[in-house]
CSV table of C-alpha atoms in Angstrom, one decimal:
chain,number,residue,atom,x,y,z
J,117,MET,CA,93.8,129.4,125.2
J,118,ASN,CA,93.9,127.4,122.0
J,119,PHE,CA,97.2,126.3,120.5
J,120,GLU,CA,95.6,124.6,117.5
J,121,TYR,CA,97.1,125.8,114.2
J,122,SER,CA,94.9,126.9,111.4
J,123,ALA,CA,94.7,124.9,108.2
J,124,GLU,CA,96.9,127.5,106.5
J,125,ALA,CA,99.5,127.4,109.2
J,126,ASN,CA,99.5,123.6,109.1
J,127,GLU,CA,100.2,123.8,105.4
J,128,ARG,CA,103.1,126.1,106.0
J,129,LEU,CA,104.5,123.8,108.8
J,130,LEU,CA,104.2,120.8,106.5
J,131,ALA,CA,106.2,122.7,103.8
J,132,THR,CA,108.9,123.5,106.3
J,133,ALA,CA,109.1,119.9,107.4
J,134,GLN,CA,109.4,118.7,103.8
J,135,LEU,CA,112.1,121.3,103.0
J,136,ALA,CA,114.0,120.3,106.2
J,137,ALA,CA,113.8,116.6,105.3
J,138,GLU,CA,114.9,117.1,101.7
J,139,LYS,CA,117.4,119.9,102.0
J,140,ILE,CA,118.6,120.3,105.6
J,141,GLN,CA,118.6,116.8,107.1
J,142,PRO,CA,121.1,115.4,104.6
J,143,THR,CA,123.7,118.0,105.8
J,144,ALA,CA,123.7,116.8,109.4
J,145,GLU,CA,126.4,114.3,109.0
J,146,SER,CA,128.4,115.9,106.2
J,147,LEU,CA,128.7,119.2,108.2
J,148,GLU,CA,130.7,117.3,110.8
J,149,ALA,CA,132.9,115.3,108.4
J,150,SER,CA,133.8,117.9,105.9
J,151,ASP,CA,136.6,120.6,106.1
J,152,GLU,CA,136.0,124.2,107.0
J,153,SER,CA,135.5,125.4,103.4
J,154,ALA,CA,133.0,122.7,102.6
J,155,ARG,CA,131.1,123.4,105.9
J,156,ASP,CA,130.9,127.1,105.2
J,157,LYS,CA,129.6,126.4,101.7
J,158,THR,CA,127.0,124.0,103.0
J,159,MET,CA,125.9,126.5,105.7
J,160,ARG,CA,125.5,129.3,103.3
J,161,GLN,CA,123.4,127.1,101.0
J,162,ALA,CA,121.2,126.1,104.0
J,163,HIS,CA,120.7,129.8,104.8
J,164,ALA,CA,119.7,130.4,101.2
J,165,ASP,CA,117.3,127.5,101.1
J,166,LEU,CA,115.6,128.5,104.3
J,167,ALA,CA,115.5,132.1,103.3
J,168,ARG,CA,113.8,131.3,99.9
J,169,ALA,CA,111.2,129.3,101.9
J,170,GLY,CA,110.5,132.3,104.1
J,171,TYR,CA,111.8,130.6,107.2
J,172,ILE,CA,114.5,133.3,108.1
J,173,GLY,CA,111.9,136.0,107.7
J,174,GLY,CA,109.3,134.2,109.7
J,175,PRO,CA,109.6,136.3,112.9
J,176,ILE,CA,110.3,139.5,111.0
J,177,ALA,CA,107.6,142.1,110.6
J,178,THR,CA,106.0,142.4,107.2
J,179,ALA,CA,106.9,146.1,107.0
J,180,SER,CA,110.6,145.0,107.1
J,181,GLY,CA,110.1,142.3,104.4
J,182,GLY,CA,109.3,139.4,106.7
J,183,ALA,CA,106.3,137.1,107.2
J,184,GLY,CA,105.2,138.7,110.5
J,185,MET,CA,104.6,135.3,111.9
J,186,PRO,CA,103.4,135.0,115.5
J,187,MET,CA,105.9,133.4,117.8
J,188,THR,CA,103.4,130.5,118.4
J,189,GLU,CA,103.7,129.5,114.8
J,190,TRP,CA,107.4,130.3,114.3
J,191,VAL,CA,108.4,127.9,117.1
J,192,GLY,CA,106.7,125.1,115.2
J,193,HIS,CA,108.8,125.8,112.1
J,194,ALA,CA,111.9,126.1,114.3
J,195,GLU,CA,111.3,122.7,115.9
J,196,ARG,CA,111.1,121.1,112.5
J,197,VAL,CA,114.4,122.7,111.3
J,198,ALA,CA,116.2,121.8,114.5
J,199,LYS,CA,115.0,118.2,114.2
J,200,ALA,CA,116.5,118.0,110.8
J,201,CYS,CA,119.9,119.4,111.6
J,202,PRO,CA,120.8,121.1,114.9
J,203,SER,CA,123.9,122.8,113.5
J,204,VAL,CA,122.1,124.5,110.6
J,205,TYR,CA,119.4,125.5,113.1
J,206,LEU,CA,121.8,127.1,115.5
J,207,SER,CA,123.6,129.0,112.8
J,208,VAL,CA,120.4,130.3,111.2
J,209,SER,CA,119.0,131.2,114.6
J,210,ALA,CA,122.0,133.3,115.3
J,211,THR,CA,121.4,135.2,112.1
J,212,GLN,CA,117.8,135.6,113.0
J,213,ALA,CA,118.8,137.0,116.5
J,214,ALA,CA,120.7,139.8,114.7
J,215,ALA,CA,117.8,140.2,112.2
J,216,VAL,CA,115.2,140.8,114.9
J,217,VAL,CA,117.2,143.7,116.3
J,218,LEU,CA,117.5,145.3,112.8
J,219,ASP,CA,113.8,144.7,112.3
J,220,ARG,CA,112.7,146.4,115.5
J,221,PHE,CA,115.4,149.1,115.9
J,222,GLY,CA,117.3,149.5,112.7
J,223,GLY,CA,117.0,152.5,110.4
J,224,ASP,CA,115.8,152.3,106.8
J,225,GLU,CA,119.3,152.4,105.3
J,226,GLN,CA,120.5,149.7,107.8
J,227,LYS,CA,117.6,147.5,106.8
J,228,ALA,CA,118.3,147.9,103.1
J,229,ALA,CA,122.0,147.2,103.5
J,230,TYR,CA,121.8,144.3,106.0
J,231,LEU,CA,118.3,143.1,106.8
J,232,ALA,CA,117.0,142.7,103.3
J,233,PRO,CA,119.9,140.6,102.0
J,234,THR,CA,119.7,138.5,105.2
J,235,LEU,CA,116.0,137.7,104.5
J,236,ALA,CA,117.1,136.8,100.9
J,237,GLY,CA,119.7,134.4,102.2
J,238,GLU,CA,122.5,136.5,100.9
J,239,LYS,CA,124.1,137.6,104.2
J,240,ILE,CA,124.8,135.8,107.4
J,241,GLY,CA,124.6,137.7,110.6
J,242,ALA,CA,126.0,137.3,114.1
J,243,LEU,CA,125.2,138.7,117.5
J,244,ALA,CA,128.3,139.6,119.5
J,245,LEU,CA,127.5,140.3,123.1
J,246,SER,CA,129.5,138.0,125.4
J,247,GLU,CA,133.1,138.8,126.4
J,248,PRO,CA,135.9,137.0,128.3
J,249,ASN,CA,134.8,138.8,131.5
J,250,ALA,CA,131.1,139.4,130.7
J,251,GLY,CA,129.0,136.3,130.0
J,252,ALA,CA,125.3,136.8,130.8
J,253,ASP,CA,126.0,139.9,132.8
J,254,TYR,CA,126.1,142.6,130.2
J,255,THR,CA,126.8,145.3,132.9
J,256,GLN,CA,130.4,144.0,132.8
J,257,ILE,CA,130.9,144.5,129.1
J,258,GLU,CA,134.4,146.1,128.5
J,259,CYS,CA,134.2,146.7,124.8
J,260,VAL,CA,134.0,150.5,124.2
J,261,ALA,CA,133.1,152.8,121.3
J,262,ARG,CA,134.8,156.1,121.4
J,263,PRO,CA,133.6,159.0,119.2
J,264,SER,CA,136.1,159.8,116.5
J,265,GLY,CA,135.5,162.3,113.8
J,266,ASP,CA,132.4,161.3,111.9
J,267,GLY,CA,132.1,157.9,113.6
J,268,TYR,CA,133.3,155.7,116.4
J,269,VAL,CA,136.4,153.6,117.1
J,270,LEU,CA,135.6,150.2,118.7
J,271,GLU,CA,138.0,148.4,121.0
J,272,GLY,CA,137.4,145.1,122.7
J,273,THR,CA,137.0,141.3,122.4
J,274,LYS,CA,133.8,139.3,121.9
J,275,SER,CA,133.8,135.6,122.9
J,276,PHE,CA,132.0,132.5,121.6
J,277,VAL,CA,130.4,134.4,118.7
J,278,THR,CA,128.1,132.0,116.8
J,279,ASN,CA,128.7,132.5,113.0
J,280,GLY,CA,131.5,134.9,113.9
J,281,PRO,CA,134.1,133.5,111.5
J,282,ILE,CA,131.7,133.4,108.5
J,283,ALA,CA,129.3,136.3,109.3
J,284,ASP,CA,129.0,139.1,106.7
J,285,TYR,CA,128.2,141.5,109.6
J,286,LEU,CA,128.2,141.5,113.3
J,287,LEU,CA,126.0,143.4,115.8
J,288,ILE,CA,128.5,144.5,118.5
J,289,ALA,CA,127.5,145.6,122.0
J,290,ALA,CA,129.9,148.3,123.1
J,291,LYS,CA,129.8,151.1,125.8
J,292,THR,CA,129.6,154.6,124.4
J,293,ASN,CA,129.4,155.9,128.0
J,294,PRO,CA,131.3,153.5,130.3
J,295,GLU,CA,130.4,155.4,133.4
J,296,ALA,CA,126.7,155.0,132.8
J,297,GLY,CA,126.6,151.2,133.2
J,298,VAL,CA,124.0,149.5,131.1
J,299,ASP,CA,122.5,152.9,130.2
J,300,GLY,CA,125.8,153.5,128.3
J,301,LEU,CA,125.5,150.4,126.2
J,302,SER,CA,125.0,150.8,122.4
J,303,ILE,CA,124.7,148.4,119.4
J,304,PHE,CA,126.8,148.8,116.3
J,305,ILE,CA,126.7,147.1,112.9
J,306,VAL,CA,130.2,146.0,112.0
J,307,ASP,CA,130.7,144.8,108.4
J,308,LYS,CA,133.2,141.9,108.0
J,309,THR,CA,135.2,144.2,105.7
J,310,ALA,CA,135.7,146.9,108.3
J,311,SER,CA,139.3,147.6,109.2
J,312,GLY,CA,140.4,146.5,112.7
J,313,VAL,CA,138.2,143.4,112.9
J,314,GLU,CA,140.3,140.3,113.7
J,315,TYR,CA,139.1,136.8,114.1
J,316,GLY,CA,140.4,134.2,116.5
J,317,PRO,CA,140.7,130.6,115.6
J,318,ARG,CA,137.5,128.6,115.2
J,319,LEU,CA,136.6,126.7,118.3
J,320,SER,CA,136.5,122.9,118.3
J,321,THR,CA,133.3,122.2,120.1
J,322,MET,CA,131.7,119.2,121.7
J,323,GLY,CA,128.6,119.4,119.6
J,324,HIS,CA,127.1,121.5,116.7
J,325,ARG,CA,130.4,121.0,114.9
J,326,GLY,CA,129.1,122.3,111.7
J,327,VAL,CA,128.7,125.8,113.2
J,328,ALA,CA,131.5,128.3,112.9
J,329,ILE,CA,132.1,129.7,116.4
J,330,GLY,CA,135.0,131.9,117.5
J,331,ASP,CA,136.2,135.1,119.2
J,332,VAL,CA,136.2,138.5,117.5
J,333,ARG,CA,138.7,141.2,118.3
J,334,LEU,CA,138.1,144.9,117.6
J,335,VAL,CA,141.4,146.7,117.4
J,336,GLY,CA,141.0,150.4,116.4
J,337,CYS,CA,137.9,149.4,114.5
J,338,LYS,CA,136.6,152.5,112.8
J,339,VAL,CA,132.9,152.7,111.9
J,340,ALA,CA,130.7,155.5,110.7
J,341,LYS,CA,127.9,157.1,112.7
J,342,SER,CA,125.5,155.3,110.5
J,343,ALA,CA,126.7,152.0,112.1
J,344,LEU,CA,124.9,152.9,115.3
J,345,VAL,CA,121.6,151.0,115.7
J,346,GLY,CA,118.9,153.1,117.1
J,347,GLY,CA,120.0,155.5,119.8
J,348,ALA,CA,123.2,155.7,121.7
J,349,GLY,CA,122.8,154.2,125.2
J,350,ALA,CA,119.7,152.1,124.2
J,351,GLY,CA,121.7,149.0,123.5
J,352,PHE,CA,120.8,147.1,126.6
J,353,GLY,CA,117.2,147.0,125.7
J,354,TYR,CA,118.0,146.0,122.2
J,355,ALA,CA,120.2,143.2,123.5
J,356,MET,CA,117.4,142.0,125.8
J,357,HIS,CA,115.0,141.9,122.8
J,358,ALA,CA,117.5,139.8,120.9
J,359,LEU,CA,118.0,137.5,123.9
J,360,GLN,CA,114.3,136.8,124.4
J,361,PHE,CA,114.2,135.6,120.8
J,362,ALA,CA,117.4,133.7,121.2
J,363,ARG,CA,116.3,132.0,124.4
J,364,ILE,CA,113.0,130.8,123.0
J,365,SER,CA,114.9,129.6,119.9
J,366,VAL,CA,117.0,127.4,122.3
J,367,ALA,CA,113.8,125.9,123.7
J,368,ALA,CA,112.5,125.2,120.2
J,369,GLY,CA,115.8,123.8,119.1
J,370,SER,CA,116.0,121.5,122.1
J,371,LEU,CA,112.6,120.2,121.4
J,372,GLY,CA,113.6,119.5,117.9
J,373,ILE,CA,116.6,117.5,119.1
J,374,GLY,CA,114.4,115.6,121.5
J,375,GLU,CA,112.0,114.7,118.7
J,376,ALA,CA,114.9,113.5,116.5
J,377,CYS,CA,116.1,111.3,119.3
J,378,LEU,CA,112.6,109.9,119.9
J,379,ASP,CA,112.2,109.1,116.2
J,380,ILE,CA,115.4,107.2,115.8
J,381,SER,CA,115.0,105.4,119.1
J,382,LEU,CA,111.5,104.2,118.1
J,383,GLN,CA,112.9,103.0,114.7
J,384,ARG,CA,115.7,101.2,116.5
J,385,ALA,CA,113.4,99.6,119.0
J,386,ARG,CA,111.1,98.3,116.2
J,387,THR,CA,113.9,96.7,114.2
J,388,ARG,CA,116.6,95.6,116.7
J,389,ILE,CA,116.3,91.9,117.7
J,390,ALA,CA,117.6,90.7,121.0
J,391,GLY,CA,116.7,87.6,122.9
J,392,GLY,CA,114.6,86.4,120.0
J,393,GLN,CA,112.3,89.4,119.8
J,394,LYS,CA,112.2,93.1,118.9
J,395,ILE,CA,113.5,95.2,121.8
J,396,ILE,CA,110.4,97.4,121.8
J,397,LYS,CA,108.7,94.4,123.4
J,398,TYR,CA,110.9,94.8,126.5
J,399,GLN,CA,109.4,96.9,129.2
J,400,GLU,CA,112.8,98.5,130.0
J,401,VAL,CA,112.9,99.9,126.5
J,402,SER,CA,109.3,100.8,126.1
J,403,PHE,CA,109.4,102.8,129.4
J,404,LYS,CA,112.3,104.8,127.9
J,405,LEU,CA,110.3,105.6,124.8
J,406,ALA,CA,107.4,106.6,127.0
J,407,GLN,CA,109.6,109.0,129.1
J,408,MET,CA,110.9,110.5,125.9
J,409,LYS,CA,107.4,111.1,124.6
J,410,MET,CA,106.3,112.6,127.9
J,411,LEU,CA,109.2,115.0,127.9
J,412,THR,CA,108.7,116.1,124.3
J,413,ASP,CA,105.0,116.6,124.7
J,414,THR,CA,105.3,118.6,127.9
J,415,GLY,CA,108.1,120.6,126.4
J,416,ARG,CA,106.0,121.6,123.4
J,417,LEU,CA,103.2,122.8,125.7
J,418,ASN,CA,105.7,124.8,127.7
J,419,LEU,CA,107.1,126.3,124.5
J,420,LEU,CA,103.7,127.2,123.1
J,421,PHE,CA,102.6,128.9,126.3
J,422,ALA,CA,105.8,131.0,126.5
J,423,ALA,CA,105.4,131.9,122.8
J,424,HIS,CA,101.8,132.9,123.4
J,425,THR,CA,102.9,135.3,126.2
J,426,VAL,CA,105.6,136.8,123.9
J,427,ASP,CA,102.9,137.3,121.2
J,428,THR,CA,100.5,139.0,123.7
J,429,GLY,CA,103.2,141.2,125.3
J,430,ASP,CA,102.5,139.6,128.7
J,431,ALA,CA,104.5,140.9,131.6
J,432,ASP,CA,105.5,137.3,132.4
J,433,ALA,CA,106.9,136.6,129.0
J,434,GLY,CA,110.5,136.8,130.2
J,435,PRO,CA,110.1,134.3,133.1
J,436,ASN,CA,108.0,132.0,130.9
J,437,VAL,CA,110.7,132.0,128.3
J,438,SER,CA,113.2,131.1,131.0
J,439,VAL,CA,111.0,128.2,132.1
J,440,THR,CA,110.7,126.7,128.7
J,441,LYS,CA,114.4,127.2,128.0
J,442,ILE,CA,115.4,125.4,131.2
J,443,HIS,CA,112.8,122.6,130.8
J,444,ASN,CA,113.4,121.9,127.1
J,445,SER,CA,117.2,122.0,127.2
J,446,GLU,CA,117.4,119.7,130.2
J,447,ALA,CA,114.8,117.4,128.7
J,448,ALA,CA,116.8,117.2,125.5
J,449,THR,CA,119.9,116.2,127.5
J,450,LYS,CA,117.9,113.5,129.2
J,451,ILE,CA,116.2,112.3,126.0
J,452,ALA,CA,119.5,112.1,124.2
J,453,SER,CA,120.9,110.0,127.0
J,454,LEU,CA,117.9,107.7,126.8
J,455,CYS,CA,118.4,107.5,123.0
J,456,VAL,CA,122.0,106.3,123.4
J,457,GLN,CA,120.8,103.7,126.0
J,458,VAL,CA,118.2,102.4,123.5
J,459,PHE,CA,121.0,102.0,120.9
J,460,GLY,CA,123.3,100.3,123.3
J,461,GLY,CA,127.0,100.1,122.3
J,462,GLU,CA,126.1,101.4,118.8
J,463,GLY,CA,124.9,104.7,120.3
J,464,TYR,CA,128.4,105.2,121.7
J,465,VAL,CA,130.1,104.9,118.3
J,466,ALA,CA,131.4,108.2,116.9
J,467,GLY,CA,129.5,109.3,113.8
J,468,THR,CA,126.2,107.7,114.6
J,469,ALA,CA,123.1,109.9,114.8
J,470,ALA,CA,122.5,109.0,118.5
J,471,GLU,CA,126.1,110.0,119.4
J,472,ARG,CA,125.9,113.3,117.4
J,473,LEU,CA,122.5,114.2,118.9
J,474,TYR,CA,123.8,113.4,122.4
J,475,ARG,CA,126.6,115.9,121.9
J,476,ASP,CA,124.4,118.5,120.3
J,477,ALA,CA,121.8,118.4,123.1
J,478,ARG,CA,124.2,119.6,125.8
J,479,LEU,CA,124.6,123.1,124.5
J,480,GLY,CA,121.0,124.2,125.3
J,481,GLU,CA,121.7,124.3,129.0
J,482,LEU,CA,124.6,126.7,128.5
J,483,LEU,CA,123.5,129.0,125.6
J,484,TYR,CA,122.2,132.5,126.1
J,485,GLY,CA,122.5,132.3,129.9
J,486,THR,CA,123.2,129.1,131.6
J,487,ASN,CA,120.3,127.4,133.2
J,488,GLU,CA,121.7,128.4,136.6
J,489,ILE,CA,121.4,132.0,135.6
J,490,HIS,CA,117.8,131.4,134.5
J,491,ARG,CA,117.0,129.8,137.8
J,492,VAL,CA,118.3,132.9,139.6
J,493,LEU,CA,116.1,135.1,137.4
J,494,LEU,CA,113.1,132.9,138.1
J,495,ALA,CA,113.8,132.9,141.9
J,496,LYS,CA,114.0,136.7,141.9
J,497,ASP,CA,110.7,136.9,140.0
J,498,ALA,CA,108.9,134.5,142.3
J,499,ILE,CA,110.2,136.2,145.4
J,500,ALA,CA,109.1,139.6,144.1
J,501,LYS,CA,105.6,138.3,143.4
J,502,LEU,CA,105.2,136.1,146.5
J,503,GLY,CA,107.1,138.2,149.0
J,504,GLY,CA,110.1,137.1,151.0
């Protein structure tokens, strides 16, 4: 298989890299330092800038107003955005995770009301799946949607919702038939203006501090029947579709963080003088740079292979996405640690790029299923194929 991009794709990737450098990268530090109002304004502007460039619509089908980009190309764009600013990348990826559900399963009216303005950068979306007692195991979801008149009433709490406090709409996973297990799970669009939607305080997180993350409570939240995405009881499949995108986006984002760490480490090693010479001349430093390069290059190959299997509908796409999610997130953590080591004491100072990237890198091992969960999935898959 050939992972070489066409000349046209390379031009698009270059345009994304330039946009990220000019518009997105300058926000990386300011997002952490500013207050909530300023952060929210910056994040909305970033959504608008990336939407106008076609990035948000990249993985969305042309019939829905997107670019219909193959996953093998989209991950290249994703890497470049994440390299510029992990916080912007995480927020926009959460919006895209909601958008891919509407693209694949939403009705025409839903697409017109929510997907089209999302692709235009006018609306921010959020995927609300996890709950206090249901992390990666969606069979344990307790949020319910009870029929009421011409609609449903939603009750429950969603946890750690990325974009939750600033989202214009949320895709809520709720059980329309609690006795049916995952076969009773459905997905609803809940507008931020809906009555009965309550937002918990924003979480103060270790990394990605520019992203608005918090809990969402649904207390007698009334929605119309038209808020139901697709068919009742089909929500588990819809959630898995969103999660496959979200998990490969974690792998691409982790690769971008690793690339950013490698870049600033190389620049530091070329300019920092110690013992009368540039520290890049010391084998202890050059070996760290070599390891960082090795991890980013192998991570990119893993990512492209997983993306290829997603594009081709390969039966092993799910396990392959888990492999690249595990590899790239753990590689990013290691690379970020090496980056801090190259910077020495300066890398430990709050507010430096090395320190910020070190904090940002850690989330990848936890997001959309911890790496332990993905290892369980991979072990089950291997046992089923190999016997045992």
